[in-house]
Structure formats: C-alpha cells, structure tokens
XYZ file of N, CA and C in Angstrom:
801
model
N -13.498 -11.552 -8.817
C -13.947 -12.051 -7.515
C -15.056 -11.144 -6.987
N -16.023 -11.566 -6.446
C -16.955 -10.782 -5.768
C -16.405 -9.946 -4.792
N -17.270 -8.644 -4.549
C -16.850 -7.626 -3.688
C -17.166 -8.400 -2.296
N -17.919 -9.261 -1.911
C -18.216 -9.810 -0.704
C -17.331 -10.474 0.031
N -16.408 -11.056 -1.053
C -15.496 -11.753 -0.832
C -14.318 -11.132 -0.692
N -13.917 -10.220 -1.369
C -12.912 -9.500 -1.381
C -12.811 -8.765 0.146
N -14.235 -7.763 0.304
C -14.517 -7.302 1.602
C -13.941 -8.471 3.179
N -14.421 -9.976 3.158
C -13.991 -10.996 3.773
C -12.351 -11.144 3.881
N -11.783 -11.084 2.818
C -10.813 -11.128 2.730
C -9.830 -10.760 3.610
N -10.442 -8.734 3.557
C -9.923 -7.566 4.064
C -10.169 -7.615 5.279
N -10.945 -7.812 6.121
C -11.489 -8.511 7.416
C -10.073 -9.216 7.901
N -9.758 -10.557 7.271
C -8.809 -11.348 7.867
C -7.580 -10.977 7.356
N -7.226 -10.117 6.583
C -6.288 -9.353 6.399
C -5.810 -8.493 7.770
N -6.741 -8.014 8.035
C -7.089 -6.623 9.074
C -6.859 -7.596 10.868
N -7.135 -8.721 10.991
C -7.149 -9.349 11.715
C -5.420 -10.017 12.213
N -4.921 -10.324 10.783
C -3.828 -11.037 10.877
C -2.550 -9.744 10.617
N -2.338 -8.198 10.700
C -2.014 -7.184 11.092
C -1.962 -7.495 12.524
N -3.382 -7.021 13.011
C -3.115 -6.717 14.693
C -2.670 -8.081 15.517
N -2.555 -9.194 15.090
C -2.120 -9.894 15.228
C -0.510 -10.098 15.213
N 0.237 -9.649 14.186
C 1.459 -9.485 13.836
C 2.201 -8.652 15.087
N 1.450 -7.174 14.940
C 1.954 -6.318 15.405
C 1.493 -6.271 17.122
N 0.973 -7.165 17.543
C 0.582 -7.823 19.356
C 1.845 -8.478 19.525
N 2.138 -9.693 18.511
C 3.276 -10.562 18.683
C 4.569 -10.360 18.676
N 4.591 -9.044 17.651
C 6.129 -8.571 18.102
C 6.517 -7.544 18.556
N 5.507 -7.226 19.459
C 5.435 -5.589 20.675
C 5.715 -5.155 19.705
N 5.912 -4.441 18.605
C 5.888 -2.968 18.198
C 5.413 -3.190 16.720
N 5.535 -2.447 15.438
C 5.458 -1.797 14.362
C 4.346 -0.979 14.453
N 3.650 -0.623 12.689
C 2.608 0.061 12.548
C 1.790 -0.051 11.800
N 0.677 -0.318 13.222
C -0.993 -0.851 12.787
C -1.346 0.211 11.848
N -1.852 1.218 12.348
C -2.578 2.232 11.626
C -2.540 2.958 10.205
N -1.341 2.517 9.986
C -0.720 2.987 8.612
C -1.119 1.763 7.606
N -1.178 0.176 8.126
C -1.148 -0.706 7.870
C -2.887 -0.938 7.297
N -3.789 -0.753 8.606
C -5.340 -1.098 8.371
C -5.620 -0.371 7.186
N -5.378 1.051 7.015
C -5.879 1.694 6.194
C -5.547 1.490 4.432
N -4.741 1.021 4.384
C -4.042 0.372 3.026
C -4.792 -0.966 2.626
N -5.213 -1.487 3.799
C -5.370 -3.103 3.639
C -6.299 -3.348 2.152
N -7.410 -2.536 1.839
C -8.399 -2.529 0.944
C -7.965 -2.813 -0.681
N -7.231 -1.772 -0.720
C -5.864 -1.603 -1.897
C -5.798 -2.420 -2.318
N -4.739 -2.943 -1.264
C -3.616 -4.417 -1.298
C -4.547 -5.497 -2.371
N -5.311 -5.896 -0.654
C -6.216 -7.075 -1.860
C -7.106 -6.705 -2.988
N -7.236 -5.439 -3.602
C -8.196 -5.019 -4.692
C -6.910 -5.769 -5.788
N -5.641 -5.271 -5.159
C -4.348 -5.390 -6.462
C -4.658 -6.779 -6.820
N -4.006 -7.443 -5.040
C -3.176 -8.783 -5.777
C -4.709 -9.951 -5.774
N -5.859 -10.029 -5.286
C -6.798 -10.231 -5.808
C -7.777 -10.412 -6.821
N -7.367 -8.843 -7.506
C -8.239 -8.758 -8.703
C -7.480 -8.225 -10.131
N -6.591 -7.578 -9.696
C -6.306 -6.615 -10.820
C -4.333 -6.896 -11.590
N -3.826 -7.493 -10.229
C -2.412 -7.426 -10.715
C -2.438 -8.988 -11.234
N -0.975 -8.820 -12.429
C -1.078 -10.296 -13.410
C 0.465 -10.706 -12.007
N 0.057 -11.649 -11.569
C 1.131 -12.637 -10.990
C 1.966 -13.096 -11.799
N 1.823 -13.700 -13.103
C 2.329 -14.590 -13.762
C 3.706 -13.828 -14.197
N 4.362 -15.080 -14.548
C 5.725 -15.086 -14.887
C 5.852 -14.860 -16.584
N 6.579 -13.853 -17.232
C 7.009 -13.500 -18.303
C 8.230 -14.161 -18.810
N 8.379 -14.305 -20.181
C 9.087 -14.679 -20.757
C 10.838 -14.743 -20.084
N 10.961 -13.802 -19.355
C 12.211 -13.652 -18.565
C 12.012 -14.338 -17.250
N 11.330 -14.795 -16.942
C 10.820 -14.849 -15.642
C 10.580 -14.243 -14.551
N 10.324 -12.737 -14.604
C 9.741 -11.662 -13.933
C 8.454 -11.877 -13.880
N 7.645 -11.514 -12.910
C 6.389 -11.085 -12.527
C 6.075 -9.976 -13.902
N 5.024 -10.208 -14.616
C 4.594 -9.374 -15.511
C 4.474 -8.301 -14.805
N 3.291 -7.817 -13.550
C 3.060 -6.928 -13.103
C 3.695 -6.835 -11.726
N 4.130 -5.383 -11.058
C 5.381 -5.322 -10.224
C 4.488 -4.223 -9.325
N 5.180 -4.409 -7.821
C 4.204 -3.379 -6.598
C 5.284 -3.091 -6.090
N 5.005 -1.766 -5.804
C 6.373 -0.973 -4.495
C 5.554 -0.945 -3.745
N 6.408 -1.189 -2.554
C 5.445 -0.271 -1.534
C 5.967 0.824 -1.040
N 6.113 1.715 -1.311
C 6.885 2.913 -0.880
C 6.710 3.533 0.226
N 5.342 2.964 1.161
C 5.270 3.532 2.667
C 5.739 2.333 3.291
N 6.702 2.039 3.346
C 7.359 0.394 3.810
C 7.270 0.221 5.294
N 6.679 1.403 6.195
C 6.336 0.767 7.397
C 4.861 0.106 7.482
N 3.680 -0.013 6.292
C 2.868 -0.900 6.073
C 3.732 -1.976 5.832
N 4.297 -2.783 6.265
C 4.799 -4.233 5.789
C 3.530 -4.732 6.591
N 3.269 -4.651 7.480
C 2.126 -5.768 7.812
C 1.299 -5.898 6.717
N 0.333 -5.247 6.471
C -0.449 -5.462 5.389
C 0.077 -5.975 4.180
N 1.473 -5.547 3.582
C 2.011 -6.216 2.708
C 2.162 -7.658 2.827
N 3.145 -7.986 4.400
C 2.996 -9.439 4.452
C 1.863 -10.148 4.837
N 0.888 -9.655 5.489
C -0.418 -10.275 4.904
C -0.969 -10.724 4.193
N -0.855 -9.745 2.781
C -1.519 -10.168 1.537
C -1.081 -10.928 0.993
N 0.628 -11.009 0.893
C 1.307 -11.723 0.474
C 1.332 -13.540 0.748
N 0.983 -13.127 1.978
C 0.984 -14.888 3.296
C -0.728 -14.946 2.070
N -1.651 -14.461 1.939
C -2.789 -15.283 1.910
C -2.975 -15.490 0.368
N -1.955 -14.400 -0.784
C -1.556 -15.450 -1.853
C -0.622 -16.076 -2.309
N 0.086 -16.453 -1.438
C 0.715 -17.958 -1.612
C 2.063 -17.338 -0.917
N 2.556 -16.106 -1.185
C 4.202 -16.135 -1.352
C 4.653 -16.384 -0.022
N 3.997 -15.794 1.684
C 4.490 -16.492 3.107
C 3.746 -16.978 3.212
N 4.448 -18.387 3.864
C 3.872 -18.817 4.848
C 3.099 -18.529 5.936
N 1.294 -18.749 6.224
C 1.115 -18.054 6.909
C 1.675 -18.197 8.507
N 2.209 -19.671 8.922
C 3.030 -19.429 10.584
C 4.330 -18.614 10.335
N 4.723 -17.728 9.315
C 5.563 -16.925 9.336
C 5.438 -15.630 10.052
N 4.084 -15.257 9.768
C 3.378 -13.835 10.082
C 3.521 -13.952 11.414
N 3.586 -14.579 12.526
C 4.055 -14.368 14.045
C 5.165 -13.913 14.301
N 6.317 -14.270 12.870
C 7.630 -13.770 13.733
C 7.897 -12.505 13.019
N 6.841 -11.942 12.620
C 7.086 -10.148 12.159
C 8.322 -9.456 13.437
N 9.307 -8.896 13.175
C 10.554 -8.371 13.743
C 11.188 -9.054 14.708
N 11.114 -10.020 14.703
C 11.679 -11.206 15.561
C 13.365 -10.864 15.003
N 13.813 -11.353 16.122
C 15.504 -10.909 15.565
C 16.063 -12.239 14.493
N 15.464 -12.789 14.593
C 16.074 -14.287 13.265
C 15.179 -13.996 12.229
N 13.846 -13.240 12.587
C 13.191 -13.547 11.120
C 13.541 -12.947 10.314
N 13.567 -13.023 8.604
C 13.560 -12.555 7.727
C 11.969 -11.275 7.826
N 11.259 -11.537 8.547
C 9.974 -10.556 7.840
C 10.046 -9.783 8.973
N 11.249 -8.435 8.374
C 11.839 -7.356 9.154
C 10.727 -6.007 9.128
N 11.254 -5.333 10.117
C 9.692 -3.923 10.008
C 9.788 -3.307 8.983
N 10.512 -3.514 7.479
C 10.019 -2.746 6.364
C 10.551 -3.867 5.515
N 9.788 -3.968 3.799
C 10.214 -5.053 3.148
C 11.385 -5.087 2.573
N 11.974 -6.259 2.446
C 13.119 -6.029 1.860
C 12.853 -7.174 0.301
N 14.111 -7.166 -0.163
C 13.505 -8.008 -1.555
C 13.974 -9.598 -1.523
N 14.516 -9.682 0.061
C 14.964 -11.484 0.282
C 13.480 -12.062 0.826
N 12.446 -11.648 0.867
C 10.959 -12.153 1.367
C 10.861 -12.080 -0.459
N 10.094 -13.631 -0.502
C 9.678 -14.275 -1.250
C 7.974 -12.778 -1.718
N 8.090 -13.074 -3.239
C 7.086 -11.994 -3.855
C 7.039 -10.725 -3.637
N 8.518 -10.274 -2.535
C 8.758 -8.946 -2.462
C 9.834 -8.378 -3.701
N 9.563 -7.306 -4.492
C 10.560 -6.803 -6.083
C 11.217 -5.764 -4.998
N 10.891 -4.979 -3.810
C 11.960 -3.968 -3.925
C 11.973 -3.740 -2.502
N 13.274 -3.703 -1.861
C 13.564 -3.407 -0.179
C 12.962 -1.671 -0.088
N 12.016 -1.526 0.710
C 11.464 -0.081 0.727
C 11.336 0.529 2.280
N 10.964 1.491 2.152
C 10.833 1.807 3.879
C 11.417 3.162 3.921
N 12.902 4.000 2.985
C 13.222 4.950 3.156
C 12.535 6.151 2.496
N 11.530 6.969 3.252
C 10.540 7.327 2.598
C 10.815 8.395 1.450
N 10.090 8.176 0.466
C 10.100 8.797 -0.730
C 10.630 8.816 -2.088
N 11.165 7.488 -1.795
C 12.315 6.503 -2.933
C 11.319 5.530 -3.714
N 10.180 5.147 -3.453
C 9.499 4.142 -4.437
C 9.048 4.843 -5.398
N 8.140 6.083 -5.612
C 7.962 6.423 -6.997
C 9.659 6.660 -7.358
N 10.376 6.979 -7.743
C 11.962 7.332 -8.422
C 12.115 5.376 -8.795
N 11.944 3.716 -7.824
C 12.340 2.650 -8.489
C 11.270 2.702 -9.085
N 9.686 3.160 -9.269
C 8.571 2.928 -10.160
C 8.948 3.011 -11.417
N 9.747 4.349 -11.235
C 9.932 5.404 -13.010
C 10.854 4.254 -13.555
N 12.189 3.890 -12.704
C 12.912 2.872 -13.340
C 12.258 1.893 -14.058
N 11.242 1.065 -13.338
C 11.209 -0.672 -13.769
C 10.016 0.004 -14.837
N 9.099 0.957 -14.967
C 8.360 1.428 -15.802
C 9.023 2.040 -17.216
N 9.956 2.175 -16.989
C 11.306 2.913 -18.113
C 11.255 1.693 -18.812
N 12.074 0.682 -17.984
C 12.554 -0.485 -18.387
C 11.736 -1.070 -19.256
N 10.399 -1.006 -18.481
C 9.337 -1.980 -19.279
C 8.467 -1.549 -20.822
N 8.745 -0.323 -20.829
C 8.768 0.565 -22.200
C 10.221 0.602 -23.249
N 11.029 0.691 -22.961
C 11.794 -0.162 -23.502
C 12.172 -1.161 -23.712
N 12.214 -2.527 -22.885
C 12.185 -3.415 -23.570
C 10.703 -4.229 -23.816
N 9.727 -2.885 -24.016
C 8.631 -2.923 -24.971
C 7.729 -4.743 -24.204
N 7.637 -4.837 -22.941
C 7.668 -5.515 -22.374
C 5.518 -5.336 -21.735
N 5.047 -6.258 -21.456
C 3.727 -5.728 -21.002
C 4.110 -5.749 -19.448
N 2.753 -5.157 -19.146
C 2.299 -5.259 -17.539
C 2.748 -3.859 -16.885
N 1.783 -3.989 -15.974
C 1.914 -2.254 -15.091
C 3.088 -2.782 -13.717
N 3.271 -1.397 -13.306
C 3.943 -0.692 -12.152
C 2.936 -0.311 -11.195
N 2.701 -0.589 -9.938
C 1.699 0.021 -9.118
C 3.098 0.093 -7.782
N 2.472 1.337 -7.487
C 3.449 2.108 -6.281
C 2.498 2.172 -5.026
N 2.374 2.121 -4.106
C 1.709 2.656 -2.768
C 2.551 3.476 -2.425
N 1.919 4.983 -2.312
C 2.854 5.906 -1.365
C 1.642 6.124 0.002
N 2.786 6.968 0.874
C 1.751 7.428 2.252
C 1.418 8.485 1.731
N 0.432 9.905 2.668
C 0.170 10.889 2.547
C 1.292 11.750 3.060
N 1.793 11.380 4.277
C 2.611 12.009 5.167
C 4.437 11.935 4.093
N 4.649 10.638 3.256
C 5.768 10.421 2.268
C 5.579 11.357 1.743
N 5.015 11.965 1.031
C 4.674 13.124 -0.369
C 5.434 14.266 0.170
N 5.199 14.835 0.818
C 6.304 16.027 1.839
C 7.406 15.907 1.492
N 8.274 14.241 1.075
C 9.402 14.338 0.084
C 9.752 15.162 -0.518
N 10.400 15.609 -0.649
C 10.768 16.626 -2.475
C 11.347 15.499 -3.543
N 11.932 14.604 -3.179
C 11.977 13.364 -4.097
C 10.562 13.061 -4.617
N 9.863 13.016 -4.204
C 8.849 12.552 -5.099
C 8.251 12.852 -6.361
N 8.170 14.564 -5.777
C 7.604 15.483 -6.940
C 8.945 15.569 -7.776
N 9.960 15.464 -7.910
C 10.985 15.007 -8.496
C 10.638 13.507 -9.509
N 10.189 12.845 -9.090
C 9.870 11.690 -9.560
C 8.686 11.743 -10.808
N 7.755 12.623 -10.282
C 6.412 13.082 -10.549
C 6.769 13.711 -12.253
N 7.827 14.350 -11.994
C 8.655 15.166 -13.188
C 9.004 14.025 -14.178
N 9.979 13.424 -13.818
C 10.645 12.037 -14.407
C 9.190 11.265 -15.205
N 8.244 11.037 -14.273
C 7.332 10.249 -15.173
C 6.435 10.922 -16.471
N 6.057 12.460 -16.001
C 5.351 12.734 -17.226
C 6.981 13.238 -18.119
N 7.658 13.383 -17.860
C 8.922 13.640 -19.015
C 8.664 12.720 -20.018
N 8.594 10.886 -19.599
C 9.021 9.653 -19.966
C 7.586 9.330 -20.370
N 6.495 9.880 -20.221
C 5.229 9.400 -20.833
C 4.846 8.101 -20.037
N 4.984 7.787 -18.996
C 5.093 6.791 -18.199
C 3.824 6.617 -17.672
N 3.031 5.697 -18.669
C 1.490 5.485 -18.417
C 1.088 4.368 -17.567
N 2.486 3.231 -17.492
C 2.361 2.334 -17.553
C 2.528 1.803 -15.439
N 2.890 3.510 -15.204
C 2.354 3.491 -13.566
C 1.125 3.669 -13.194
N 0.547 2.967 -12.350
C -0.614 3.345 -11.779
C -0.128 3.559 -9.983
N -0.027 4.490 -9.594
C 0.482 5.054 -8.215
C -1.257 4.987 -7.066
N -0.713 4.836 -5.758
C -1.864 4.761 -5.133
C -1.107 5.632 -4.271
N -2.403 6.706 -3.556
C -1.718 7.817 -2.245
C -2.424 7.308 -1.124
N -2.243 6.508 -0.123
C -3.104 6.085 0.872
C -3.268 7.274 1.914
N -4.034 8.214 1.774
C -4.700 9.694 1.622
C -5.858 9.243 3.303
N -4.898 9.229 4.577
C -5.200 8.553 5.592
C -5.239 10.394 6.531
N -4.674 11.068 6.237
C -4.614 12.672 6.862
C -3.890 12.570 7.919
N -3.127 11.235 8.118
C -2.507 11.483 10.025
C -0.950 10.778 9.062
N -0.200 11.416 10.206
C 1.063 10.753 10.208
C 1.662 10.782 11.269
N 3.055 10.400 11.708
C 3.090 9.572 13.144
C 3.405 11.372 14.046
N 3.345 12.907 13.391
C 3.563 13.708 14.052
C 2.079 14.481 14.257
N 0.972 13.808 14.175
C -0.085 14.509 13.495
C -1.110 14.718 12.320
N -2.102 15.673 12.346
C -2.596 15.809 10.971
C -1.386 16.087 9.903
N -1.277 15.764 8.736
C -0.535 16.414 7.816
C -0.567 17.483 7.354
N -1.888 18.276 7.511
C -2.205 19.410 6.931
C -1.389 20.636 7.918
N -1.438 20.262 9.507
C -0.278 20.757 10.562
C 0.448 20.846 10.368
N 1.691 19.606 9.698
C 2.762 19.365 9.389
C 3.781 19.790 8.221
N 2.969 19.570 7.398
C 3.591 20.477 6.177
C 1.919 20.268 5.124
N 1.686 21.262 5.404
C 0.160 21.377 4.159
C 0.760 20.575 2.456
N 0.074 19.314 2.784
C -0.090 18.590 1.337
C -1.536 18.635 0.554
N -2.396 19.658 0.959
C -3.636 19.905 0.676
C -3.901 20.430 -0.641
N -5.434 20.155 -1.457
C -5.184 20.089 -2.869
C -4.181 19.085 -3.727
N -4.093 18.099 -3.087
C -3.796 17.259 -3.986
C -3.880 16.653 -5.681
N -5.029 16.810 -5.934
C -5.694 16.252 -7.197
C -4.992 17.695 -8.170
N -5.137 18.908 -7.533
C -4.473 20.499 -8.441
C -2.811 19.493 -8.647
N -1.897 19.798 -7.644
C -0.817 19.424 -7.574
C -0.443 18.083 -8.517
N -1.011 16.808 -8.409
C -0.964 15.692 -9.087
C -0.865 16.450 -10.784
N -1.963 17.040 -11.145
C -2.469 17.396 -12.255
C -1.367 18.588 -12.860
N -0.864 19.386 -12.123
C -0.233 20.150 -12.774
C 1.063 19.775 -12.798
N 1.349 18.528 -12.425
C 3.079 17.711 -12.527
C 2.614 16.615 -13.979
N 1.619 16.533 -14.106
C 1.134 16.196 -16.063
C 0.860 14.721 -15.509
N 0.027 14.517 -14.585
C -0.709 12.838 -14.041
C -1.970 13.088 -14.223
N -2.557 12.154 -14.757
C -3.651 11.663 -14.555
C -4.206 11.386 -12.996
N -5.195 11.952 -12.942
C -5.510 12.329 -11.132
C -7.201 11.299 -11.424
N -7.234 10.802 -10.030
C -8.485 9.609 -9.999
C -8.567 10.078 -8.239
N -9.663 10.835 -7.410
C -9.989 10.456 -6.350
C -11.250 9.791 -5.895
N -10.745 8.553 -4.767
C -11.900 7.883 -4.411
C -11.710 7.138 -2.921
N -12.516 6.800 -2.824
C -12.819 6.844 -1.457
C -12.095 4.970 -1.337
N -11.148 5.090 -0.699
C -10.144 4.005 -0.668
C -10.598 2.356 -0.346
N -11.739 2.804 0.464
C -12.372 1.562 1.203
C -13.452 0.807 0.243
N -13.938 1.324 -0.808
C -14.857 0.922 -1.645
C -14.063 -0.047 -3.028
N -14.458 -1.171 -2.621
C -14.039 -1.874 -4.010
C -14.240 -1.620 -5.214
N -15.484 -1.222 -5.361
C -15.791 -0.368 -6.596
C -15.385 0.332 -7.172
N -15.287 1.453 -6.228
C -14.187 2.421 -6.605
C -12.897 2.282 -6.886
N -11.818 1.168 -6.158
C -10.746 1.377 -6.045
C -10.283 0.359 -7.611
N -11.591 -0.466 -7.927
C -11.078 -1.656 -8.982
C -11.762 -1.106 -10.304
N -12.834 -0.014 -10.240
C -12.774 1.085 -11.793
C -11.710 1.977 -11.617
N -11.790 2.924 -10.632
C -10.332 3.372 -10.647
C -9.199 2.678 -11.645
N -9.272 1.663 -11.325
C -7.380 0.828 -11.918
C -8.268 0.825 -13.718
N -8.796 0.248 -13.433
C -9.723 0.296 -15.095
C -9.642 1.351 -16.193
N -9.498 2.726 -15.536
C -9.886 4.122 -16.012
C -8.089 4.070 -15.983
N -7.210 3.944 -15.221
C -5.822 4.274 -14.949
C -5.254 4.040 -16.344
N -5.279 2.618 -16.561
C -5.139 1.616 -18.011
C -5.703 2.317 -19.288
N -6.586 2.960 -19.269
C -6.697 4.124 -20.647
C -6.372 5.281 -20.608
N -5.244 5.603 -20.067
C -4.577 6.777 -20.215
C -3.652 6.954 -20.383
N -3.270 8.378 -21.006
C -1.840 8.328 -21.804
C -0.485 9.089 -20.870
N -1.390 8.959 -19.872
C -0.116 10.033 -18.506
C -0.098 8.955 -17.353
N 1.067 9.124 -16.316
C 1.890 8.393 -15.458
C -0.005 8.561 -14.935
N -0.292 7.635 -13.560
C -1.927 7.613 -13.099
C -1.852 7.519 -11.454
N -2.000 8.271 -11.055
C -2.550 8.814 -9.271
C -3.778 8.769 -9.445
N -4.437 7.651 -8.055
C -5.229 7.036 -7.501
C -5.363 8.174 -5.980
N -5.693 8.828 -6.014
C -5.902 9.087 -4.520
C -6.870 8.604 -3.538
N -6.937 7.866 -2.677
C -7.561 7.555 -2.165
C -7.991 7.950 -0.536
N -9.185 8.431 -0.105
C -8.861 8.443 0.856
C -9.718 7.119 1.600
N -8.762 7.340 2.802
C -8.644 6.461 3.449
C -8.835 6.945 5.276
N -9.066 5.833 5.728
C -8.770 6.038 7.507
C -7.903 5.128 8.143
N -7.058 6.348 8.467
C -5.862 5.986 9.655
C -6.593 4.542 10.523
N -6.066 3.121 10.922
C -6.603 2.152 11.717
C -7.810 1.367 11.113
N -8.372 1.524 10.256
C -9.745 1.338 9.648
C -10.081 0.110 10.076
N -11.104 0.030 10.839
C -11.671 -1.339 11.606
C -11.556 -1.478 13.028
N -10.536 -0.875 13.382
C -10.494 -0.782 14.849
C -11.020 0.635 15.316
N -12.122 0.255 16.167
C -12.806 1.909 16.602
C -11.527 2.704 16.966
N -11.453 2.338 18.176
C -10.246 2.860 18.888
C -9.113 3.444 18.111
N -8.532 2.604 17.156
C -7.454 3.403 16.716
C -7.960 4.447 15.387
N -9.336 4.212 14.672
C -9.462 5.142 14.161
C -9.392 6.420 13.558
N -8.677 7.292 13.163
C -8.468 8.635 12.640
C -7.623 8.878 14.325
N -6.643 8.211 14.606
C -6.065 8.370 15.837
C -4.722 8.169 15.266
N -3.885 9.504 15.512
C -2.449 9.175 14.940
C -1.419 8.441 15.656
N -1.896 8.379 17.164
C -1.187 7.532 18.395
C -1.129 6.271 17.332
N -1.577 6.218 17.109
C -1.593 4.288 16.573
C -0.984 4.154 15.468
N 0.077 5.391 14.754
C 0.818 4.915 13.757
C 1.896 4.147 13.937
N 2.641 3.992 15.100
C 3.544 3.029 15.228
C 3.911 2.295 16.853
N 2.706 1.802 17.281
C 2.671 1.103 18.448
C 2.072 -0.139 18.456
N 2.546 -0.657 18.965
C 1.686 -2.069 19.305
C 0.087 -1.971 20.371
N -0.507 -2.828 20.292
C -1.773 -2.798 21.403
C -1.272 -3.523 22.584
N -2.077 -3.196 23.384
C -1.870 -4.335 24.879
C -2.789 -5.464 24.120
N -2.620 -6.262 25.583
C -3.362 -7.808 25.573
C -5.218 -6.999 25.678
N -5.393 -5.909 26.273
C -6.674 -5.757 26.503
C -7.180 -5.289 25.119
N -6.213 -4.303 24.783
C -6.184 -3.822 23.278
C -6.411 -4.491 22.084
N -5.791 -5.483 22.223
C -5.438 -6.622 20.844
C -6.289 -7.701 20.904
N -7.211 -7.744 21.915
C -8.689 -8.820 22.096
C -10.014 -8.054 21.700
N -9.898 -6.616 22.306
C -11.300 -6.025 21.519
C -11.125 -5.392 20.055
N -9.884 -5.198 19.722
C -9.840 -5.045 18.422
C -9.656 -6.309 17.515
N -9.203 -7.572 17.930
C -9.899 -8.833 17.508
C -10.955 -9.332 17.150
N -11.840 -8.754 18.842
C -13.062 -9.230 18.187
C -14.109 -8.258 17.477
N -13.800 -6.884 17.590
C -14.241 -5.895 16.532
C -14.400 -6.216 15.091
N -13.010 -6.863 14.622
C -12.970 -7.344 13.574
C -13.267 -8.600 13.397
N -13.752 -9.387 14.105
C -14.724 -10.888 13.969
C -15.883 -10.719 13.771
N -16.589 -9.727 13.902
C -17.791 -9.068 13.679
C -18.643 -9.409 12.194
C-alpha cells in the first residue's frame, strides 16, 4: 500500500481514538496516538491475516501495553474485525470493548493490560510455532514505561535461550509514562546496549516514518535472534496539546478539548 495512504489511514485512526476516549470520559489517548503508526504499518502491510491449516491466524499481535486498546480497537474496527458503531461504546458497562483487550473481542489472540506479561505469551506462541514447525511471525507491542518490568528482561532471556527469531517485538519508545519522564522514574536509558546484550537483534527508528517502521520489519525477518524494533515515538502524536505531555496518558479531553484536537487532525 502506498505510504500516502497508509499516512491517511493513521489520520483517521488518530481521529477515531479521541473520539473513543471523549465518549467514554476516560482511558488513554496519549499512549494510544503514539502507537497508532505501528499498528497500521502491521495489520496494513506486513502481518499475514489469513487462516492456517488449523485455523489460526498465521501471524499473531500482543499488545502488551494494553492500555493502548484504543488504537488497537481502531485498527482492528477499520480491518474488518469491529464494527465500526462499536468504537463509541469503548468502557461502556455492557460493552465488550473494555479499557484493556481481552481475547472475547473478535481478532483479539490475547487478554493483555497487566504490564509486562506479553513478551513471556510472545516466547510461548513463538515456541509453539517452532515446534510445530508452523510459519508466520509473533509481533509484541511493549510500552517504554512496561520495560521497568523485571519480567520482561526475564522474557528477553527465554527468547535468545530458544533462538526465537520468529518474534519481531516493537518498544513504543514515547519517554513519558503516566508518572513522568521515564528516565526520572526508573532510568531505561541505552536501550539498543541493553536489547543487544540480552542476545536481540536491536533496529532503532523513528516510529512515525513508514519507511522506517516497514524496512525495519523486512531487516527483522533475516535474522537469526528474537528482533527489537525500537521506535521512537511521541507521547499524543497529532494533537499539539497533548504532545510530549504526560498529563494525557490516561484522561479523557473536554468538549473544548476533543473539537480542536478533531479538527487538528482533519487537517
């Protein structure tokens, strides 16, 4: 697909977020905008949808920062799996499309949200899929602020143990989390050293560039180690206002709020 299009995409992706998160007074925008690019590079360009011989999805996505569900159910609503008049009742008390995913939403593989548990189901269904000698990748989304886990780098272990090539991991590398910079919080700095000396294949690029983010996955696929994507990224991306602003990791906008960042992004 053309980058023009893809870029369009991400636009009404980015649109139908602040939208979500106006309608059901709360979740989190900012964690959400900044991922959005990713998302549709995956299920757009790069991940196989199709159904395997078992009837699994050849290729499988965690999302392991599971308070992005907006953006998840976004992408999801605009290839095929919600409905898009679903996306209004984001945390509605009857709806199914709860503030983190679970695996009863249609094209969702894994209930996520408790942070630092999606790389550890990656290593699993990536195990699995090397043993039963099976094709198609594993792609994980973690946060920046998740990594602070000690589960992870635990995980990190597990995959180069298992030769586990067949992950391609994304770090949505945004520098804020809902207490602050991260580097304040617990210094996750030097990343690409750290990635590299847990035996991954390390890729940094600048998250927002299609280019980057869809050779990235290209380069991931010829290598013989588990594959970290770092990307950076910006906290809110598209909305001035919430911009590299950590207030906006888990609030809703007002009505004044949620019209100029509307039409910011109609632009």
């Amino acid at each position: 697909m053309d980058i023009s299009n893809l870029e369009e995409i991400s636009k009404n992706i980015r649109k139908d977020i602040i939208e979500m998160v106006y309608n059901a007074k709360s979740g989190h925008p900012g964690g959400s905008l900044s991922c959005t690019d990713i998302l549709v590079a995956l299920y757009y360009n790069k991940m196989n949808l199709n159904l395997d011989e078992k009837g699994q999805r050849i290729d499988k996505f965690i999302l392991s920062k599971g308070h992005a569900a907006p953006a998840y159910y976004a992408v999801l609503s605009s290839v095929g799996f919600i409905p898009h008049e679903d996306l209004k009742t984001l945390r509605k008390i009857d709806s199914y499309l709860e503030g983190h995913p679970t695996n009863k939403i249609n094209g969702v593989d894994v209930s996520s949200g408790s942070l630092g548990q999606g790389l550890s189901i990656a290593n699993g269904m990536a195990l699995a899929k090397k043993l039963d000698k099976s094709q198609g990748y594993v792609y994980c989304l973690l946060g920046d602020g998740e990594i602070e886990e000690g589960q992870i780098w635990e995980a990190c272990m597990t995959a180069n143990k298992y030769k586990l090539n067949n992950i391609i991991a994304f770090l949505d590398y945004n520098k804020l989390q809902i207490d602050g910079n991260i580097l304040d919080v617990k210094g996750v700095d030097k990343l690409d050293e750290k990635f590299s000396a847990f035996g991954w294949n390390v890729q940094t690029i600048n998250g927002h560039s299609f280019e980057e983010i869809l050779s990235s996955i290209d380069n991931a696929k010829l290598s013989s180690k588990p594959n970290i994507i770092i990307a950076n990224t910006v906290k809110g991306k598209g909305v001035s206002f919430m911009e590299n602003n950590a207030s906006w990791h888990g609030k809703a906008p007002s009505e004044e709020e949620y019209k100029k960042a509307i039409e910011e992004l109609s632009k």
